[in-house]
């Protein structure tokens, strides 16, 4: 198997409030993106890494850079269209620098013959309630809830079809797997540690810094 990895790093990071693009903010002594690239490079099943980047930014060593799009899914599509081969296709957010080779390999292994996709996900520990204008509507059954992460692994043909949907459909999707779900695809959940968090706000960045520092000791 030679999988291809697409890393999306073209976002602005508005909620982080950093001066430059989020993927290049320093985190644990390196630009955030470099952690994900190092983890992907350590996975023998991955043959090629394509990174969607802001315009004018150089790709990390050993990867191919493409210019990303206005929405996350457009960046995924730009990277996918740059690769002619490679199946399955793994999609990863540069905003998750705590990903490990073990998480990546487990997600790849989760794509069984009957599945269209396999996605890293953490069990939810909070009680989750649905609300409407400040009032509880219902309490969801926590045992069935998963907090979805990346990596997400897709059969190439499935991801191509998912990303061929109209602009509004893509813009409304917060992850790629939901596009596959809407098409009736089979998406497997691969249990992953909560530590594989997404950096959105300054406190996420502080937490990631301390988790990365703890790994070194
Ligand atoms: N991303 C991308 N292209 C976009 C938007 C997002 O490649 N047009 C990438 C980001 O670089 C990030 C991942 O998608 O690695 C998840 O997006 P998010 O966490 O929302 O990052 P940003 O869009 O950069 O942050 P914000 O929404 O706060 O501006
Ligand atoms: Mg965003």
GROMACS .gro file of C-alpha atoms and ligand atoms in nm:
model
  247
    1UNK     CA    1   0.000   0.000   0.000
    2UNK     CA    2   0.127   0.348  -0.077
    3UNK     CA    3  -0.089   0.605   0.087
    4UNK     CA    4  -0.067   0.976   0.016
    5UNK     CA    5  -0.100   1.233   0.295
    6UNK     CA    6  -0.261   1.574   0.245
    7UNK     CA    7  -0.186   1.826   0.519
    8UNK     CA    8  -0.400   2.138   0.527
    9UNK     CA    9  -0.206   2.439   0.652
   10UNK     CA   10  -0.357   2.727   0.455
   11UNK     CA   11  -0.583   2.873   0.726
   12UNK     CA   12  -0.529   3.219   0.871
   13UNK     CA   13  -0.572   3.127   1.236
   14UNK     CA   14  -0.808   3.414   1.313
   15UNK     CA   15  -0.924   3.268   1.644
   16UNK     CA   16  -0.564   3.224   1.758
   17UNK     CA   17  -0.501   3.588   1.677
   18UNK     CA   18  -0.144   3.527   1.565
   19UNK     CA   19   0.027   3.776   1.334
   20UNK     CA   20   0.093   3.513   1.063
   21UNK     CA   21  -0.073   3.187   0.948
   22UNK     CA   22  -0.142   2.946   1.237
   23UNK     CA   23   0.051   2.651   1.091
   24UNK     CA   24   0.373   2.856   1.117
   25UNK     CA   25   0.327   2.976   1.472
   26UNK     CA   26   0.606   2.842   1.693
   27UNK     CA   27   0.494   2.557   1.915
   28UNK     CA   28   0.734   2.349   2.125
   29UNK     CA   29   1.034   2.502   1.951
   30UNK     CA   30   0.927   2.447   1.588
   31UNK     CA   31   0.666   2.587   1.352
   32UNK     CA   32   0.344   2.395   1.433
   33UNK     CA   33   0.328   2.232   1.088
   34UNK     CA   34   0.668   2.064   1.134
   35UNK     CA   35   0.538   1.833   1.409
   36UNK     CA   36   0.275   1.679   1.181
   37UNK     CA   37   0.522   1.646   0.893
   38UNK     CA   38   0.772   1.465   1.119
   39UNK     CA   39   0.502   1.223   1.241
   40UNK     CA   40   0.385   1.151   0.883
   41UNK     CA   41   0.741   1.095   0.762
   42UNK     CA   42   0.787   0.829   1.030
   43UNK     CA   43   0.502   0.618   0.884
   44UNK     CA   44   0.630   0.371   0.622
   45UNK     CA   45   0.286   0.328   0.456
   46UNK     CA   46   0.291   0.695   0.346
   47UNK     CA   47   0.469   0.749   0.016
   48UNK     CA   48   0.409   1.117  -0.053
   49UNK     CA   49   0.310   1.426   0.147
   50UNK     CA   50   0.132   1.724  -0.012
   51UNK     CA   51   0.078   2.040   0.195
   52UNK     CA   52  -0.184   2.308   0.123
   53UNK     CA   53  -0.022   2.638   0.215
   54UNK     CA   54  -0.097   3.010   0.218
   55UNK     CA   55   0.021   3.179  -0.105
   56UNK     CA   56   0.392   3.261  -0.109
   57UNK     CA   57   0.494   3.016   0.164
   58UNK     CA   58   0.757   2.748   0.101
   59UNK     CA   59   0.674   2.379   0.155
   60UNK     CA   60   0.862   2.187   0.427
   61UNK     CA   61   1.158   1.977   0.308
   62UNK     CA   62   1.048   1.646   0.156
   63UNK     CA   63   0.692   1.758   0.082
   64UNK     CA   64   0.512   1.911  -0.216
   65UNK     CA   65   0.340   2.246  -0.161
   66UNK     CA   66   0.019   2.368  -0.324
   67UNK     CA   67  -0.169   2.692  -0.265
   68UNK     CA   68  -0.478   2.633  -0.048
   69UNK     CA   69  -0.831   2.766  -0.101
   70UNK     CA   70  -1.075   2.998   0.078
   71UNK     CA   71  -1.237   2.719   0.280
   72UNK     CA   72  -1.072   2.421   0.441
   73UNK     CA   73  -1.236   2.172   0.203
   74UNK     CA   74  -1.110   2.376  -0.093
   75UNK     CA   75  -0.758   2.340   0.045
   76UNK     CA   76  -0.812   1.963   0.075
   77UNK     CA   77  -0.936   1.955  -0.285
   78UNK     CA   78  -0.642   2.158  -0.414
   79UNK     CA   79  -0.399   1.916  -0.249
   80UNK     CA   80  -0.588   1.609  -0.370
   81UNK     CA   81  -0.593   1.731  -0.728
   82UNK     CA   82  -0.219   1.774  -0.712
   83UNK     CA   83  -0.169   1.400  -0.654
   84UNK     CA   84  -0.229   1.163  -0.942
   85UNK     CA   85  -0.184   0.845  -0.744
   86UNK     CA   86  -0.178   0.725  -0.387
   87UNK     CA   87  -0.457   0.527  -0.226
   88UNK     CA   88  -0.584   0.559   0.041
   89UNK     CA   89  -0.569   0.936   0.094
   90UNK     CA   90  -0.503   1.061   0.447
   91UNK     CA   91  -0.612   1.413   0.537
   92UNK     CA   92  -0.461   1.589   0.838
   93UNK     CA   93  -0.492   1.937   0.989
   94UNK     CA   94  -0.163   2.115   1.058
   95UNK     CA   95  -0.349   2.255   1.361
   96UNK     CA   96  -0.305   1.912   1.531
   97UNK     CA   97   0.070   1.901   1.604
   98UNK     CA   98   0.029   1.633   1.874
   99UNK     CA   99  -0.051   1.361   1.621
  100UNK     CA  100   0.183   1.061   1.647
  101UNK     CA  101   0.297   0.788   1.405
  102UNK     CA  102   0.091   0.543   1.615
  103UNK     CA  103  -0.230   0.745   1.569
  104UNK     CA  104  -0.163   0.773   1.194
  105UNK     CA  105  -0.097   0.401   1.155
  106UNK     CA  106  -0.403   0.305   1.361
  107UNK     CA  107  -0.624   0.526   1.144
  108UNK     CA  108  -0.483   0.377   0.822
  109UNK     CA  109  -0.541   0.027   0.966
  110UNK     CA  110  -0.902   0.121   1.049
  111UNK     CA  111  -0.993   0.135   0.680
  112UNK     CA  112  -1.120  -0.222   0.649
  113UNK     CA  113  -1.239  -0.363   0.314
  114UNK     CA  114  -1.603  -0.266   0.379
  115UNK     CA  115  -1.524   0.092   0.483
  116UNK     CA  116  -1.511   0.409   0.273
  117UNK     CA  117  -1.328   0.607   0.539
  118UNK     CA  118  -1.170   0.574   0.884
  119UNK     CA  119  -1.130   0.869   1.119
  120UNK     CA  120  -0.943   0.934   1.442
  121UNK     CA  121  -1.182   1.015   1.725
  122UNK     CA  122  -1.170   1.053   2.102
  123UNK     CA  123  -1.435   0.939   2.344
  124UNK     CA  124  -1.624   1.230   2.496
  125UNK     CA  125  -1.581   1.277   2.870
  126UNK     CA  126  -1.810   1.577   2.925
  127UNK     CA  127  -2.186   1.534   2.938
  128UNK     CA  128  -2.319   1.688   2.617
  129UNK     CA  129  -2.662   1.852   2.606
  130UNK     CA  130  -2.843   1.995   2.311
  131UNK     CA  131  -2.974   2.345   2.367
  132UNK     CA  132  -3.206   2.590   2.199
  133UNK     CA  133  -3.181   2.963   2.282
  134UNK     CA  134  -3.026   2.896   2.623
  135UNK     CA  135  -3.256   2.612   2.733
  136UNK     CA  136  -3.177   2.241   2.738
  137UNK     CA  137  -3.362   2.036   2.481
  138UNK     CA  138  -3.207   1.699   2.563
  139UNK     CA  139  -2.908   1.518   2.709
  140UNK     CA  140  -2.727   1.302   2.456
  141UNK     CA  141  -2.611   0.947   2.537
  142UNK     CA  142  -2.242   1.001   2.610
  143UNK     CA  143  -2.149   0.639   2.539
  144UNK     CA  144  -2.231   0.698   2.173
  145UNK     CA  145  -2.050   1.032   2.132
  146UNK     CA  146  -1.709   1.084   1.975
  147UNK     CA  147  -1.505   1.403   1.932
  148UNK     CA  148  -1.372   1.389   1.578
  149UNK     CA  149  -1.009   1.459   1.495
  150UNK     CA  150  -0.775   1.421   1.203
  151UNK     CA  151  -0.615   1.213   1.052
  152UNK     CA  152  -0.907   1.098   0.838
  153UNK     CA  153  -0.837   0.827   0.579
  154UNK     CA  154  -1.042   0.780   0.261
  155UNK     CA  155  -1.051   0.558  -0.040
  156UNK     CA  156  -0.931   0.792  -0.312
  157UNK     CA  157  -1.237   0.757  -0.532
  158UNK     CA  158  -1.467   0.825  -0.234
  159UNK     CA  159  -1.285   1.146  -0.138
  160UNK     CA  160  -1.283   1.264  -0.499
  161UNK     CA  161  -1.662   1.219  -0.518
  162UNK     CA  162  -1.715   1.384  -0.178
  163UNK     CA  163  -1.516   1.691  -0.281
  164UNK     CA  164  -1.691   1.719  -0.618
  165UNK     CA  165  -2.005   1.846  -0.442
  166UNK     CA  166  -2.124   2.208  -0.484
  167UNK     CA  167  -1.936   2.497  -0.322
  168UNK     CA  168  -2.203   2.557  -0.052
  169UNK     CA  169  -2.199   2.192   0.055
  170UNK     CA  170  -1.821   2.196   0.091
  171UNK     CA  171  -1.816   2.531   0.269
  172UNK     CA  172  -2.068   2.406   0.529
  173UNK     CA  173  -1.872   2.091   0.616
  174UNK     CA  174  -1.641   2.109   0.920
  175UNK     CA  175  -1.471   1.781   0.830
  176UNK     CA  176  -1.429   1.566   0.521
  177UNK     CA  177  -1.588   1.256   0.668
  178UNK     CA  178  -1.924   1.434   0.703
  179UNK     CA  179  -1.931   1.473   0.324
  180UNK     CA  180  -1.886   1.096   0.292
  181UNK     CA  181  -2.159   1.033   0.554
  182UNK     CA  182  -2.401   1.252   0.356
  183UNK     CA  183  -2.336   1.033   0.051
  184UNK     CA  184  -2.423   0.721   0.253
  185UNK     CA  185  -2.061   0.606   0.293
  186UNK     CA  186  -1.934   0.382   0.572
  187UNK     CA  187  -1.705   0.576   0.807
  188UNK     CA  188  -1.520   0.385   1.082
  189UNK     CA  189  -1.426   0.540   1.417
  190UNK     CA  190  -1.069   0.475   1.532
  191UNK     CA  191  -1.020   0.554   1.900
  192UNK     CA  192  -0.749   0.814   1.947
  193UNK     CA  193  -0.619   0.997   2.257
  194UNK     CA  194  -0.774   1.331   2.350
  195UNK     CA  195  -0.418   1.462   2.352
  196UNK     CA  196  -0.436   1.487   1.970
  197UNK     CA  197  -0.606   1.821   2.021
  198UNK     CA  198  -0.669   2.095   1.767
  199UNK     CA  199  -0.512   2.432   1.832
  200UNK     CA  200  -0.777   2.696   1.787
  201UNK     CA  201  -0.732   2.951   2.068
  202UNK     CA  202  -0.433   3.082   2.266
  203UNK     CA  203  -0.508   2.848   2.558
  204UNK     CA  204  -0.499   2.547   2.320
  205UNK     CA  205  -0.153   2.664   2.217
  206UNK     CA  206  -0.037   2.683   2.579
  207UNK     CA  207  -0.172   2.333   2.647
  208UNK     CA  208  -0.003   2.190   2.336
  209UNK     CA  209   0.327   2.351   2.438
  210UNK     CA  210   0.318   2.181   2.777
  211UNK     CA  211   0.217   1.842   2.629
  212UNK     CA  212   0.501   1.860   2.375
  213UNK     CA  213   0.747   1.959   2.649
  214UNK     CA  214   0.633   1.660   2.860
  215UNK     CA  215   0.708   1.424   2.569
  216UNK     CA  216   1.070   1.528   2.568
  217UNK     CA  217   1.126   1.428   2.931
  218LIG     N1  218  -0.725   2.533   0.656
  218LIG     C1  219  -0.682   2.539   0.524
  218LIG     N2  220  -0.743   2.624   0.436
  218LIG     C2  221  -0.843   2.705   0.477
  218LIG     C3  222  -0.888   2.700   0.610
  218LIG     C4  223  -0.828   2.613   0.700
  218LIG     O1  224  -0.588   2.467   0.487
  218LIG     N3  225  -0.898   2.788   0.388
  218LIG     C5  226  -0.658   2.442   0.750
  218LIG     C6  227  -0.591   2.516   0.866
  218LIG     O2  228  -0.460   2.558   0.827
  218LIG     C7  229  -0.591   2.412   0.977
  218LIG     C8  230  -0.711   2.323   0.944
  218LIG     O3  231  -0.751   2.358   0.811
  218LIG     O4  232  -0.474   2.332   0.977
  218LIG     C9  233  -0.826   2.342   1.043
  218LIG     O5  234  -0.877   2.472   1.034
  218LIG     P1  235  -0.889   2.575   1.154
  218LIG     O6  236  -0.846   2.511   1.281
  218LIG     O7  237  -1.021   2.641   1.145
  218LIG     O8  238  -0.771   2.678   1.118
  218LIG     P2  239  -0.782   2.827   1.064
  218LIG     O9  240  -0.889   2.834   0.959
  218LIG    O10  241  -0.645   2.867   1.030
  218LIG    O11  242  -0.827   2.905   1.197
  218LIG     P3  243  -0.947   3.011   1.211
  218LIG    O12  244  -1.072   2.937   1.167
  218LIG    O13  245  -0.945   3.047   1.355
  218LIG    O14  246  -0.912   3.126   1.120
  219LIG    MG1  247  -1.097   2.791   1.011
   0.00000   0.00000   0.00000
